[in-house]
Short mmCIF file of C-alpha atoms (C1' of nucleotides) in Angstrom, two decimals:
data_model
loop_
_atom_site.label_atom_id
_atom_site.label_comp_id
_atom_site.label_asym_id
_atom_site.label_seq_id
_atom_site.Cartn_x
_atom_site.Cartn_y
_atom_site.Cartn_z
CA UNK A 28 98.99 64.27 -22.48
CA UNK A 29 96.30 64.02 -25.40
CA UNK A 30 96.13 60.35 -27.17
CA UNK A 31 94.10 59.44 -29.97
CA UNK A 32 93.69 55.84 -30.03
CA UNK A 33 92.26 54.37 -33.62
CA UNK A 34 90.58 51.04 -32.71
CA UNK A 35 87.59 49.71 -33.78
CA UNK A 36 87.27 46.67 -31.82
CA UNK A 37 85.27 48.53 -28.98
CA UNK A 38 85.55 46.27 -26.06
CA UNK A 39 89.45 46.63 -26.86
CA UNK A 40 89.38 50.42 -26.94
CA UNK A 41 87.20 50.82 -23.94
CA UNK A 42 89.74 49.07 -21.51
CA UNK A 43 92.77 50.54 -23.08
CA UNK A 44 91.20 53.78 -22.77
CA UNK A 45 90.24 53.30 -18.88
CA UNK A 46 93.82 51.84 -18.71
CA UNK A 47 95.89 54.74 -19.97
CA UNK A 48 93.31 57.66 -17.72
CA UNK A 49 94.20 55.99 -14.96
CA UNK A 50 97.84 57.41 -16.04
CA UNK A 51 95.90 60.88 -16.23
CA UNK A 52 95.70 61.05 -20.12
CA UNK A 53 93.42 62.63 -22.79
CA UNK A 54 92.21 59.81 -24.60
CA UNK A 55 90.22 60.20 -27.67
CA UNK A 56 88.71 57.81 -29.78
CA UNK A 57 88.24 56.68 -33.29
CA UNK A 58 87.02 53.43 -34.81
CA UNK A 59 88.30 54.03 -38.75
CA UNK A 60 90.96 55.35 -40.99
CA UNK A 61 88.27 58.08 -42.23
CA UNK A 62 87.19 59.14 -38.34
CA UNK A 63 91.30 59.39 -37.15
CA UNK A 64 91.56 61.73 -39.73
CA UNK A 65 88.63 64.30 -38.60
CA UNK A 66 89.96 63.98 -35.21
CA UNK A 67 93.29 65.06 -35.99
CA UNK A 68 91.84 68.04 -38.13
CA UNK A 69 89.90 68.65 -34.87
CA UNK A 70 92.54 68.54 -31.85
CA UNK A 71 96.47 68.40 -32.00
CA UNK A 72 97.59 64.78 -29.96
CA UNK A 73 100.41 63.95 -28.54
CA UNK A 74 100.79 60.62 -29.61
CA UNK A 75 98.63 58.11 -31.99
CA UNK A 76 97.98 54.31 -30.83
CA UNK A 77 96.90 52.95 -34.14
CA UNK A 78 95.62 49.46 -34.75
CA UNK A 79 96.30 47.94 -38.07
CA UNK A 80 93.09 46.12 -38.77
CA UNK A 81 90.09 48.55 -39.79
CA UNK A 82 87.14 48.16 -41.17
CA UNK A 83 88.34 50.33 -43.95
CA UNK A 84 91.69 49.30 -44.42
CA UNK A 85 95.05 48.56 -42.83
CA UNK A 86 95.91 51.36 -40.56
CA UNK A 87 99.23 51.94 -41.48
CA UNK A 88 97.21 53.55 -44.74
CA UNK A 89 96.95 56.65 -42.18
CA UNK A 90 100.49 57.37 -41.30
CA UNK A 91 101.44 58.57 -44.66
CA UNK A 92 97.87 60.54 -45.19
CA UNK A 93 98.98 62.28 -41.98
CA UNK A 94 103.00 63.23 -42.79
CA UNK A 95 101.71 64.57 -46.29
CA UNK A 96 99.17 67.09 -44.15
CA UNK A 97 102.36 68.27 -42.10
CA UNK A 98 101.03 66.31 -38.95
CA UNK A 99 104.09 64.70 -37.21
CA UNK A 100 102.99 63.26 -34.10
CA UNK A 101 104.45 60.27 -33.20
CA UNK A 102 102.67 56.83 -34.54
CA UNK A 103 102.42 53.84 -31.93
CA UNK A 104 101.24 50.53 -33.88
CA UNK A 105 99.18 47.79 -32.02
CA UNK A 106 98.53 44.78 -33.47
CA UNK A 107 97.90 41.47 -33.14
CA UNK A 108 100.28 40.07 -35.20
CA UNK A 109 103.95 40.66 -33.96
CA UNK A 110 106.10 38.63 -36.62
CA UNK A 111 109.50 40.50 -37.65
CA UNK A 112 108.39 40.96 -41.38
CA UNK A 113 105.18 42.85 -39.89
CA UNK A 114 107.56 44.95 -37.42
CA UNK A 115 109.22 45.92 -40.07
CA UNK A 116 106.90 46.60 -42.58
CA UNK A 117 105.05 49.48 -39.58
CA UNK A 118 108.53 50.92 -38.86
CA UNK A 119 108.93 51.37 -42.49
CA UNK A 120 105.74 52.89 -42.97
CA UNK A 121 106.99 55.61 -40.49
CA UNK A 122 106.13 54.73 -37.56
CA UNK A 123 107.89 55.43 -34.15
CA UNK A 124 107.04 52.32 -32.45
CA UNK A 125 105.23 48.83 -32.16
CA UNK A 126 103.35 46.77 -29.56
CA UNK A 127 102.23 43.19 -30.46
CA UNK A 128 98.83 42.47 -28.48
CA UNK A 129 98.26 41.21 -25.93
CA UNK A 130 100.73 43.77 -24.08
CA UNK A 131 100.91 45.06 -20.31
CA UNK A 132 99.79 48.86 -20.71
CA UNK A 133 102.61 49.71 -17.97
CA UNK A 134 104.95 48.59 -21.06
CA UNK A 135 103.19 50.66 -23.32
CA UNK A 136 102.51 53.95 -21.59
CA UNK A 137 106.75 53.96 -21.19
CA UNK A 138 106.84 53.43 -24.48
CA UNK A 139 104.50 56.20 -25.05
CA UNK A 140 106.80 58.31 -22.75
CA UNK A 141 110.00 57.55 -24.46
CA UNK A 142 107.96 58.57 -28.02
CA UNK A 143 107.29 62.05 -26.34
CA UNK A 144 110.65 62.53 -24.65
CA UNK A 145 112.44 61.87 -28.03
CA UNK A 146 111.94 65.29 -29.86
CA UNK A 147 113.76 67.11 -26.39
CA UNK A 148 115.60 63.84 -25.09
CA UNK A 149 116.93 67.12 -22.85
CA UNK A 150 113.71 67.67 -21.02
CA UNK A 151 114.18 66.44 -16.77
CA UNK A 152 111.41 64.91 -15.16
CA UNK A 153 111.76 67.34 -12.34
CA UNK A 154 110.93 71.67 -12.49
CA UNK A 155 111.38 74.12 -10.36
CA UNK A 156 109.98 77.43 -10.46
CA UNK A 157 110.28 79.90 -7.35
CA UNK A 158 110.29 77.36 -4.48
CA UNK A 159 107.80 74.92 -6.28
CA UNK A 160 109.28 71.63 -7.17
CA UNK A 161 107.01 69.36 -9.93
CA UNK A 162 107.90 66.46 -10.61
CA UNK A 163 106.29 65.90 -14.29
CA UNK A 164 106.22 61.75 -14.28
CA UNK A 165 104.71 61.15 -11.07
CA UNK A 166 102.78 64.13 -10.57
CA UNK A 167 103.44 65.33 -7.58
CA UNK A 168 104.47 68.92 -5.87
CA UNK A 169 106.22 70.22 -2.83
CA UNK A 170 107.14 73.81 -1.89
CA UNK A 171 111.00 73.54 -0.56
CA UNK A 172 110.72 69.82 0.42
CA UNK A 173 107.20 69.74 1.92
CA UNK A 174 105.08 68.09 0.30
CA UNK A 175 102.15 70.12 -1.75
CA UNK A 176 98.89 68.04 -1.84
CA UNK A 177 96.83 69.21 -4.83
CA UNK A 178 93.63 67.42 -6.46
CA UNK A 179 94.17 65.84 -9.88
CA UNK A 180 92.65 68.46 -12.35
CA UNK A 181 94.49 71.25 -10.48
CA UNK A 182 97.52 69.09 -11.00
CA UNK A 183 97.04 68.70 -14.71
CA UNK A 184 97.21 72.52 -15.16
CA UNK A 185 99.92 73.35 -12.98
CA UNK A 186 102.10 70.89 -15.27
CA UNK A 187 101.29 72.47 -17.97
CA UNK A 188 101.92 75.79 -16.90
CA UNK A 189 105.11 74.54 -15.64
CA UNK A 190 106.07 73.07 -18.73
CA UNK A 191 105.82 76.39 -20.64
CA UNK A 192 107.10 78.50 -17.26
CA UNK A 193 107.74 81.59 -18.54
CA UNK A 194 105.81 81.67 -21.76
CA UNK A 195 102.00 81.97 -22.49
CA UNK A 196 100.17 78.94 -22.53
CA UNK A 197 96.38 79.96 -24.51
CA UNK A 198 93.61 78.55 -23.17
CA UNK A 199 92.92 76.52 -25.29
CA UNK A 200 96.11 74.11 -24.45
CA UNK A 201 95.37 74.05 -20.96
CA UNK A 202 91.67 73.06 -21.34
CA UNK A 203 93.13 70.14 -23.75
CA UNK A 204 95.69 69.12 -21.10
CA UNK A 205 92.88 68.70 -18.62
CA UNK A 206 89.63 67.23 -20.96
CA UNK A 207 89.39 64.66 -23.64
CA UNK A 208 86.92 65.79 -26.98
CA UNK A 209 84.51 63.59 -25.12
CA UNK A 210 84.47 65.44 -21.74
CA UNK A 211 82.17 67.92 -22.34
CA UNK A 212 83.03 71.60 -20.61
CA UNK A 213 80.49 74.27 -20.74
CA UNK A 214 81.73 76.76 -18.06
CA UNK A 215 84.21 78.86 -16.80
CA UNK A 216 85.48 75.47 -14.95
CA UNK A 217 89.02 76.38 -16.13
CA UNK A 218 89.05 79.45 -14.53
CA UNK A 219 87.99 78.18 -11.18
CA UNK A 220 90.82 75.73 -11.13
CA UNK A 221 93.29 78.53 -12.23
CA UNK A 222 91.60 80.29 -8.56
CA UNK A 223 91.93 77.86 -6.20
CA UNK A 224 95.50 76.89 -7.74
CA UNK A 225 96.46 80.59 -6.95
CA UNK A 226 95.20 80.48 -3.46
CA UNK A 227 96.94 77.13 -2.72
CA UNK A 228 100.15 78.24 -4.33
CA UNK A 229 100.05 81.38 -2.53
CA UNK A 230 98.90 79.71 0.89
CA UNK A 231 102.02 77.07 0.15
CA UNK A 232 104.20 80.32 -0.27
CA UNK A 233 105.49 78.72 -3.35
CA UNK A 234 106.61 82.13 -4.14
CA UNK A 235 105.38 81.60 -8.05
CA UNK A 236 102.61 83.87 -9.54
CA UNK A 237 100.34 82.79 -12.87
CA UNK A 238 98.95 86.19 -14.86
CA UNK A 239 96.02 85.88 -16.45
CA UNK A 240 96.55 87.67 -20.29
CA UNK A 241 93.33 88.98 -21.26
CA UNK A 242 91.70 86.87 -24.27
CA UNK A 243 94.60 84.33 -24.87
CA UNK A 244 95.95 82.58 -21.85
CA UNK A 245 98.20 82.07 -18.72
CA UNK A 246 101.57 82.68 -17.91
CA UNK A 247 103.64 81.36 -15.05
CA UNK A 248 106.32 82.66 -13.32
CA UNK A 249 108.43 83.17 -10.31
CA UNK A 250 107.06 85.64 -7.87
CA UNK B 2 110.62 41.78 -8.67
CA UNK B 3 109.58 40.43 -12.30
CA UNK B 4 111.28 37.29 -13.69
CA UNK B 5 110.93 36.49 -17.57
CA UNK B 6 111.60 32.56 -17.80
CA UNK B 7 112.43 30.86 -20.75
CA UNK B 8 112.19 27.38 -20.97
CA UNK B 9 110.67 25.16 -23.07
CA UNK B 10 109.93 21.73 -21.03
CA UNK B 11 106.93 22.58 -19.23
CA UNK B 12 106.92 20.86 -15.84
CA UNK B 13 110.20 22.17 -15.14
CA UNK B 14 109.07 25.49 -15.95
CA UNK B 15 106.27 25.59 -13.60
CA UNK B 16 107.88 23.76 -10.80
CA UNK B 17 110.38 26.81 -11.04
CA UNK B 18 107.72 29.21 -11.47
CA UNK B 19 105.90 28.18 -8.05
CA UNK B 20 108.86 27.98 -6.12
CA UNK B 21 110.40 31.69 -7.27
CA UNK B 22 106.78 33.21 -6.55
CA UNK B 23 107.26 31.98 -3.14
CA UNK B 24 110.34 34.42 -3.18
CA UNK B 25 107.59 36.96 -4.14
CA UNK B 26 108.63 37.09 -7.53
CA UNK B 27 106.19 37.68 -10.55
CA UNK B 28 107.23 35.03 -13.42
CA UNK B 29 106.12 35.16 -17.01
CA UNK B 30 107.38 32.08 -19.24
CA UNK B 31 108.38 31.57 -22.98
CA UNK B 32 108.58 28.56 -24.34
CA UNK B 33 110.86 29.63 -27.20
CA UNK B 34 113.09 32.37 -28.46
CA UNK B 35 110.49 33.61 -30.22
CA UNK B 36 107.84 33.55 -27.82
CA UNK B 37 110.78 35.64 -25.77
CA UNK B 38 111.47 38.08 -27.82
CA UNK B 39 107.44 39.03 -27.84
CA UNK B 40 107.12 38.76 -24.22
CA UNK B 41 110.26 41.37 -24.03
CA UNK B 42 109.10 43.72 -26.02
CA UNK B 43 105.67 43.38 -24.00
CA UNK B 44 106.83 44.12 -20.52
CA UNK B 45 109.78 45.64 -18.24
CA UNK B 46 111.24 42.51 -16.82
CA UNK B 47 113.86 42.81 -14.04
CA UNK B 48 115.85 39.63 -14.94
CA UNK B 49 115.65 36.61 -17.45
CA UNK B 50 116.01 33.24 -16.93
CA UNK B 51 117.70 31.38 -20.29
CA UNK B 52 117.38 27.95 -20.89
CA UNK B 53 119.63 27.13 -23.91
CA UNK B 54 117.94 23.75 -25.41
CA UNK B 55 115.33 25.59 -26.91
CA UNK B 56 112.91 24.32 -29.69
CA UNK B 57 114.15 27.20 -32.13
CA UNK B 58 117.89 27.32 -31.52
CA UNK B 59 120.50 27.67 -29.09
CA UNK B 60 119.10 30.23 -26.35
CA UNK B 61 122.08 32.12 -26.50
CA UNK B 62 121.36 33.27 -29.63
CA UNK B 63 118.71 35.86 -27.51
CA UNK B 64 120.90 37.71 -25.73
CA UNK B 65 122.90 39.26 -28.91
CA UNK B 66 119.48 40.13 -30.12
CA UNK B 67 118.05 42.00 -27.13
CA UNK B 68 121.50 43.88 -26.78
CA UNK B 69 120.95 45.23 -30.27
CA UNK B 70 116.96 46.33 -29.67
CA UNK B 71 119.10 48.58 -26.52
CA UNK B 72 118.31 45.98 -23.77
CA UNK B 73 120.07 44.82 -20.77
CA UNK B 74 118.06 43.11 -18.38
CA UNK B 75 120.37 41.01 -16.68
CA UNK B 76 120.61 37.24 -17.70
CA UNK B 77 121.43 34.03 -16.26
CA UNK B 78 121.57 31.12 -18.43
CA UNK B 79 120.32 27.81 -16.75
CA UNK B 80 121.06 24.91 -18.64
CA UNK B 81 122.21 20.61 -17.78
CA UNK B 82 125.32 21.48 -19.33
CA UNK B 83 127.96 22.43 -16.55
CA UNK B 84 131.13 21.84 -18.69
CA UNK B 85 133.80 24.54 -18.48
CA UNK B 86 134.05 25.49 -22.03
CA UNK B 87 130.48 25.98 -21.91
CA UNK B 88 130.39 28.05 -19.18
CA UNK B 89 132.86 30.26 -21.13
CA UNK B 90 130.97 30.36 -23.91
CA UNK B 91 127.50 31.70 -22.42
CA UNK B 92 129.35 34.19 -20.42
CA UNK B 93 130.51 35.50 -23.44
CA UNK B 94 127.73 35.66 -25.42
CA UNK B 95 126.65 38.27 -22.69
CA UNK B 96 125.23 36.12 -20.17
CA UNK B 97 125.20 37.68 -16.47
CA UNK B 98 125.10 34.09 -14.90
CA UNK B 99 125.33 30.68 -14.83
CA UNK B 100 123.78 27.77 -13.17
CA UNK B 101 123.86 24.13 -14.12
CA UNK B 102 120.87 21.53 -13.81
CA UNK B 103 119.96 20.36 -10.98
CA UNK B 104 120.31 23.42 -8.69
CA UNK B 105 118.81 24.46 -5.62
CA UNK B 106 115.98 27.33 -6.03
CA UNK B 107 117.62 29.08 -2.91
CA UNK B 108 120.97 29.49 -4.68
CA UNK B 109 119.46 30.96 -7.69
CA UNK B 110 117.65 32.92 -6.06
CA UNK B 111 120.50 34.59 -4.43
CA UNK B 112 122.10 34.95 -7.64
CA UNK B 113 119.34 36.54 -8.86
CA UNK B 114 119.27 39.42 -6.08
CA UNK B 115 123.45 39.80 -6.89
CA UNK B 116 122.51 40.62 -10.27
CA UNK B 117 120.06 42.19 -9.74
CA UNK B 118 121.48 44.18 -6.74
CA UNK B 119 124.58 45.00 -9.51
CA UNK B 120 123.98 48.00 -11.43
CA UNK B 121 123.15 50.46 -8.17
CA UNK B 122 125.03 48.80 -5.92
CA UNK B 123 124.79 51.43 -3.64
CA UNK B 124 121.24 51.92 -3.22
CA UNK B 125 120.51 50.67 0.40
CA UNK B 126 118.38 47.54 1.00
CA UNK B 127 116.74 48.62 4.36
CA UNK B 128 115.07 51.43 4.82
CA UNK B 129 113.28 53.25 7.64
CA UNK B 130 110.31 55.58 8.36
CA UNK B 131 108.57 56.18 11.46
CA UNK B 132 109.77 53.06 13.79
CA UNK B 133 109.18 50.75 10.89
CA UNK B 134 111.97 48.97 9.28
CA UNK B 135 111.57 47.39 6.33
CA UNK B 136 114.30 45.28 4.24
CA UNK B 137 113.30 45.65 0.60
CA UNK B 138 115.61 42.67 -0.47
CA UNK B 139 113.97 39.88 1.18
CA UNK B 140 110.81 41.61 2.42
CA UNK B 141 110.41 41.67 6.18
CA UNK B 142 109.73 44.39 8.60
CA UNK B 143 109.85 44.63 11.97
CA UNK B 144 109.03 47.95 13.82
CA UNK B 145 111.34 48.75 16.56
CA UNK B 146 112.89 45.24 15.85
CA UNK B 147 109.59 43.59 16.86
CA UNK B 148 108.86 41.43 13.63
CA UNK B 149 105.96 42.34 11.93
CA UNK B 150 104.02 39.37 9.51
CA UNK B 151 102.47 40.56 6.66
CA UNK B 152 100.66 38.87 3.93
CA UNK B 153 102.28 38.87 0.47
CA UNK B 154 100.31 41.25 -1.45
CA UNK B 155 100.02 43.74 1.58
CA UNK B 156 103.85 43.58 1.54
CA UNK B 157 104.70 44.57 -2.04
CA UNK B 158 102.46 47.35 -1.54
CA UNK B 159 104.64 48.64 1.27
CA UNK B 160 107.59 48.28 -0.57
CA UNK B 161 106.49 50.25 -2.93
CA UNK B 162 105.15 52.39 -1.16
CA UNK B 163 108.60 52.57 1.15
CA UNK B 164 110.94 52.97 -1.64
CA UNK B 165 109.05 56.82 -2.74
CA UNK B 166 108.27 57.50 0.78
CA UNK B 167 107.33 61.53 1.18
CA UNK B 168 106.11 61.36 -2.85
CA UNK B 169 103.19 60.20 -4.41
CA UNK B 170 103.08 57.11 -5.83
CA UNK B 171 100.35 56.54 -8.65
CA UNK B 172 97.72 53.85 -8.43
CA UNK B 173 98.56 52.15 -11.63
CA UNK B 174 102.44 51.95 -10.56
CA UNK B 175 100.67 50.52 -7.16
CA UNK B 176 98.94 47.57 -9.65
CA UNK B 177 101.77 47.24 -11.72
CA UNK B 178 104.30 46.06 -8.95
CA UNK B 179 101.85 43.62 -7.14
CA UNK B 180 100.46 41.94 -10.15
CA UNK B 181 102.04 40.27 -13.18
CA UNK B 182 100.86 40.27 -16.25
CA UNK B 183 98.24 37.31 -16.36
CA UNK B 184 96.44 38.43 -13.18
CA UNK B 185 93.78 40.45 -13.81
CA UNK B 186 92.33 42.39 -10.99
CA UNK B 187 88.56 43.57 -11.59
CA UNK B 188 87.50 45.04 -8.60
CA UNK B 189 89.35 47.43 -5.90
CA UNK B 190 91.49 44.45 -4.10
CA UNK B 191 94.24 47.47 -4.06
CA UNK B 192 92.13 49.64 -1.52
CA UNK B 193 91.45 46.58 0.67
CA UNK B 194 95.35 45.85 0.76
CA UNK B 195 95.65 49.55 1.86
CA UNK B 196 93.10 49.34 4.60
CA UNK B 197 94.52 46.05 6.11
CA UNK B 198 98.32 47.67 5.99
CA UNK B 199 96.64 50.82 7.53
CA UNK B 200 95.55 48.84 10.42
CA UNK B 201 98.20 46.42 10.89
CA UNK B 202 100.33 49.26 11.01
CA UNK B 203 98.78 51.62 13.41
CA UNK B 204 97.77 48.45 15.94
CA UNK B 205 101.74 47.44 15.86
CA UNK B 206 102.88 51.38 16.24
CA UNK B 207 104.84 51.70 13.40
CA UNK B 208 104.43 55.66 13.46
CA UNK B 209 103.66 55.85 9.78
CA UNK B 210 100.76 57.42 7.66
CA UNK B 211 98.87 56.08 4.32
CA UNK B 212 97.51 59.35 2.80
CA UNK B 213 95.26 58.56 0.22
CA UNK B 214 95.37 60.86 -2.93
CA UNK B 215 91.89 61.45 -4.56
CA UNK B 216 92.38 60.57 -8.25
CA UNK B 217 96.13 60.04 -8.66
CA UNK B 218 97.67 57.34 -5.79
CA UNK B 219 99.07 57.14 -2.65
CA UNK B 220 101.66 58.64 -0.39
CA UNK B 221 103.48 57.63 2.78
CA UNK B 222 105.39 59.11 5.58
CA UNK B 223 105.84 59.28 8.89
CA UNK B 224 102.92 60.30 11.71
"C1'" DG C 2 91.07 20.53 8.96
"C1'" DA C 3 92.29 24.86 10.64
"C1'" DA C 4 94.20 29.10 9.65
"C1'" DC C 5 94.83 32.56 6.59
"C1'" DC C 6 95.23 35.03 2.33
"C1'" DC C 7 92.84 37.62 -0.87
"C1'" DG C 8 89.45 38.95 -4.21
"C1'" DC C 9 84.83 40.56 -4.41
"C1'" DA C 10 80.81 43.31 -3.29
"C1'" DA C 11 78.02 46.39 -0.41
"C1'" DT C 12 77.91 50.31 2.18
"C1'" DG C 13 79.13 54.75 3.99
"C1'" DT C 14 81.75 59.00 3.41
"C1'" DA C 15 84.63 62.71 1.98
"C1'" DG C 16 86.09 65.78 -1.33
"C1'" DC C 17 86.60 66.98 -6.05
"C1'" DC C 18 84.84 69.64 -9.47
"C1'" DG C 19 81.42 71.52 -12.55
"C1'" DC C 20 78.10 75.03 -12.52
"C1'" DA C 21 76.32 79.53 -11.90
"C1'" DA C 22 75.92 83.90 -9.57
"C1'" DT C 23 78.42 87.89 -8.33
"C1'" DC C 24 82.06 90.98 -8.32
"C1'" DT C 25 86.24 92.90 -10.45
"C1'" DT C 26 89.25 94.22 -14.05
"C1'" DC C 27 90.48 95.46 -18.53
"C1'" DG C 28 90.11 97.31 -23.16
"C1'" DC C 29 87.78 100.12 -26.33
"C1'" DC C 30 85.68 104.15 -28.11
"C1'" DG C 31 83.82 108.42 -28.18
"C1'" DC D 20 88.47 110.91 -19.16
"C1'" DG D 21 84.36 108.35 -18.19
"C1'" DG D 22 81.18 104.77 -19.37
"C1'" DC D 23 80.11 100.33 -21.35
"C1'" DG D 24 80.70 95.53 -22.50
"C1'" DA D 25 83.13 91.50 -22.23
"C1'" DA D 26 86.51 88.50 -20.07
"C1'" DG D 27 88.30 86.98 -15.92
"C1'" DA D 28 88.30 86.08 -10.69
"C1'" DT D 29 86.17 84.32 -6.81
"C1'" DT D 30 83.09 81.68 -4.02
"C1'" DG D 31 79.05 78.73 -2.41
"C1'" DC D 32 76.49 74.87 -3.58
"C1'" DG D 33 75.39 70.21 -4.92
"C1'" DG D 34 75.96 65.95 -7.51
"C1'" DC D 35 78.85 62.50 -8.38
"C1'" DT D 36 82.67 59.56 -7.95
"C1'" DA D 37 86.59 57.61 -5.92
"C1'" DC D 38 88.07 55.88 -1.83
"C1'" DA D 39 87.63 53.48 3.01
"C1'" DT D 40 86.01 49.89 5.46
"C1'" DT D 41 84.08 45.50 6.52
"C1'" DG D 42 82.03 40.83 6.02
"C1'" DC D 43 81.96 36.88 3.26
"C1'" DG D 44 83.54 32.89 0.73
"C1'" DG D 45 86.63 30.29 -2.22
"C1'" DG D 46 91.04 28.74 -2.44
"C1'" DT D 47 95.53 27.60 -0.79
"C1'" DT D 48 98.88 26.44 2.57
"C1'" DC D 49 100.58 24.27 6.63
#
DNA sequence: GAACCCGCAATGTAGCCGCAATCTTCGCCG
DNA sequence: CGGCGAAGATTGCGGCTACATTGCGGGTTC
């Protein structure tokens, strides 16, 4: 789950940010209308936590910039102010939601979660593949009922795989699952988890295989 | 357990507030409909407590509007009014429950755990791992019937730990269900509450594992 | 006033994970 | 069909970080 969070108060941003990795998300952050806007030129997010007050201008200014660039990811407003007329006024301006500070991040990473869910209200929590079970919300695996204990990056990839069983996933998605623009990567460290995934999965006799395709991505799938 | 209260005379409100967190229970107040409606929209709560003499109107008045924003967390109106007809009335309006000033804590208290115990009124209030029994209504344990005293803090961590036993259950979800909104917590009081269960569970033989999860949570089960 | 929670900090430790070196596989082109 | 280059797979190593444990002290309760 990638998040940028527009904030320019940095004390603010700096404990949200720890907050929300703790629930093993992306966070990326900018500090004005103008930097949001590179950022989402630069990565695709799953969600936006936008603050209205910005040093240049009220942030709600960016919600419509975005929809005319064909960039619909869902819009979470924070603010201080939490009056009805100012609800209103950031639902109107097309946003999906609104948090009043000061708020318990538990509250607002649900929120976040019901945002995502919306699109595919379908989509379970829970995903089996071969005789892997993943649960998605709590991260955590078991092969037929026992339990599969896996470190937290390797985690983060097999979800995504998981999520797209069956399909490709390129590269480049799985390295955004895993790193935040911030978190530099400047190996093959990708790869490795990919290995030891294999050899755990394998060892678990999960009975689920993940091809490598040359030059785009991964692909998961039962054995 | 969290308890949203709503009342707008202050030394009733805290009286109340100490003697429910004796029951374990974390309590946030409002002192107005207002202030309510913020706080809701701010947290999960598991049950509200409605005064109706409140400085902005009738506290009924809430309940109609948290139905419309899709929320039903249970409510019982408290209020010096005991009449019939206006017993009627608030049950009508939505209202779960009713109590009339004075009461006794321990009666509301029970009506609290009936309405909250209403919509899964199936789920079962002990449960068991290892020789450990624990009875997540009104938090004791005992292994092998042999009481066994635990400290607050250390015993909302079990139960929290109890009700996913066999999954993972993430650190922040850990934080989230011993601490209530005001409390901060700035240091890693959660691993010390860990350690001390570990050991105050193996010295009484309760058969039961901690595993620690490196980067995600926790996860219990039996030796 | 004694006992006990409980948060904090200091210390030790385990294991994750990034890096790089090496080996393998695949695609491309003549 | 064979060789070459690049991408991927695997594995050991080491730094770093999260976690485990314990003592201490302030605060609260009985």
């Amino acid at each position: 789950m990638r998040i940028l969070l527009v904030e320019d108060e940095a004390e603010m941003a700096a404990a949200l940010s720890a907050a929300l990795r703790k629930y093993d998300m992306a966070v990326d952050r900018a500090a004005s209308i103008s930097e949001a806007e590179e950022l989402v030129a630069l990565a695709v997010f799953d969600a936006i936590l936008l603050d209205r007050q910005l040093p240049d201008g009220d942030g709600l200014c960016l919600i419509p910039r975005l929809r005319k660039r064909g960039i619909h990811t869902p819009v979470i407003i924070l603010t201080a102010k939490g009056t009805l007329p100012d609800r209103i006024s950031g639902l109107d301006a097309g946003a999906d939601d609104y948090m009043a500070k000061p708020f318990a991040v538990e509250e607002l990473v649900a929120r976040l979660r019901a945002v995502l869910r919306r699109p595919a209200d379908l989509k379970p929590d829970m995903v089996r593949l071969g005789r892997l079970n993943l649960n998605l919300d709590h991260l955590d695996a078991d092969v037929e009922g026992r339990p599969l204990r896996l470190p937290r990056r390797e985690l983060l990839v097999l979800a995504t795989l998981m999520r797209r069983m069956g399909r490709t996933v390129v590269r480049a998605t799985l390295e955004a699952a895993v790193y935040a623009l911030d978190e530099e990567i400047q190996s093959n460290a990708l790869d490795t988890h990919i290995s030891r995934l294999r050899r755990k999965l394998s060892e678990a006799g999960a009975g689920v295989e993940i091809h490598g395709i040359r030059g785009i991505g991964y692909l998961m799938k039962g054995a």
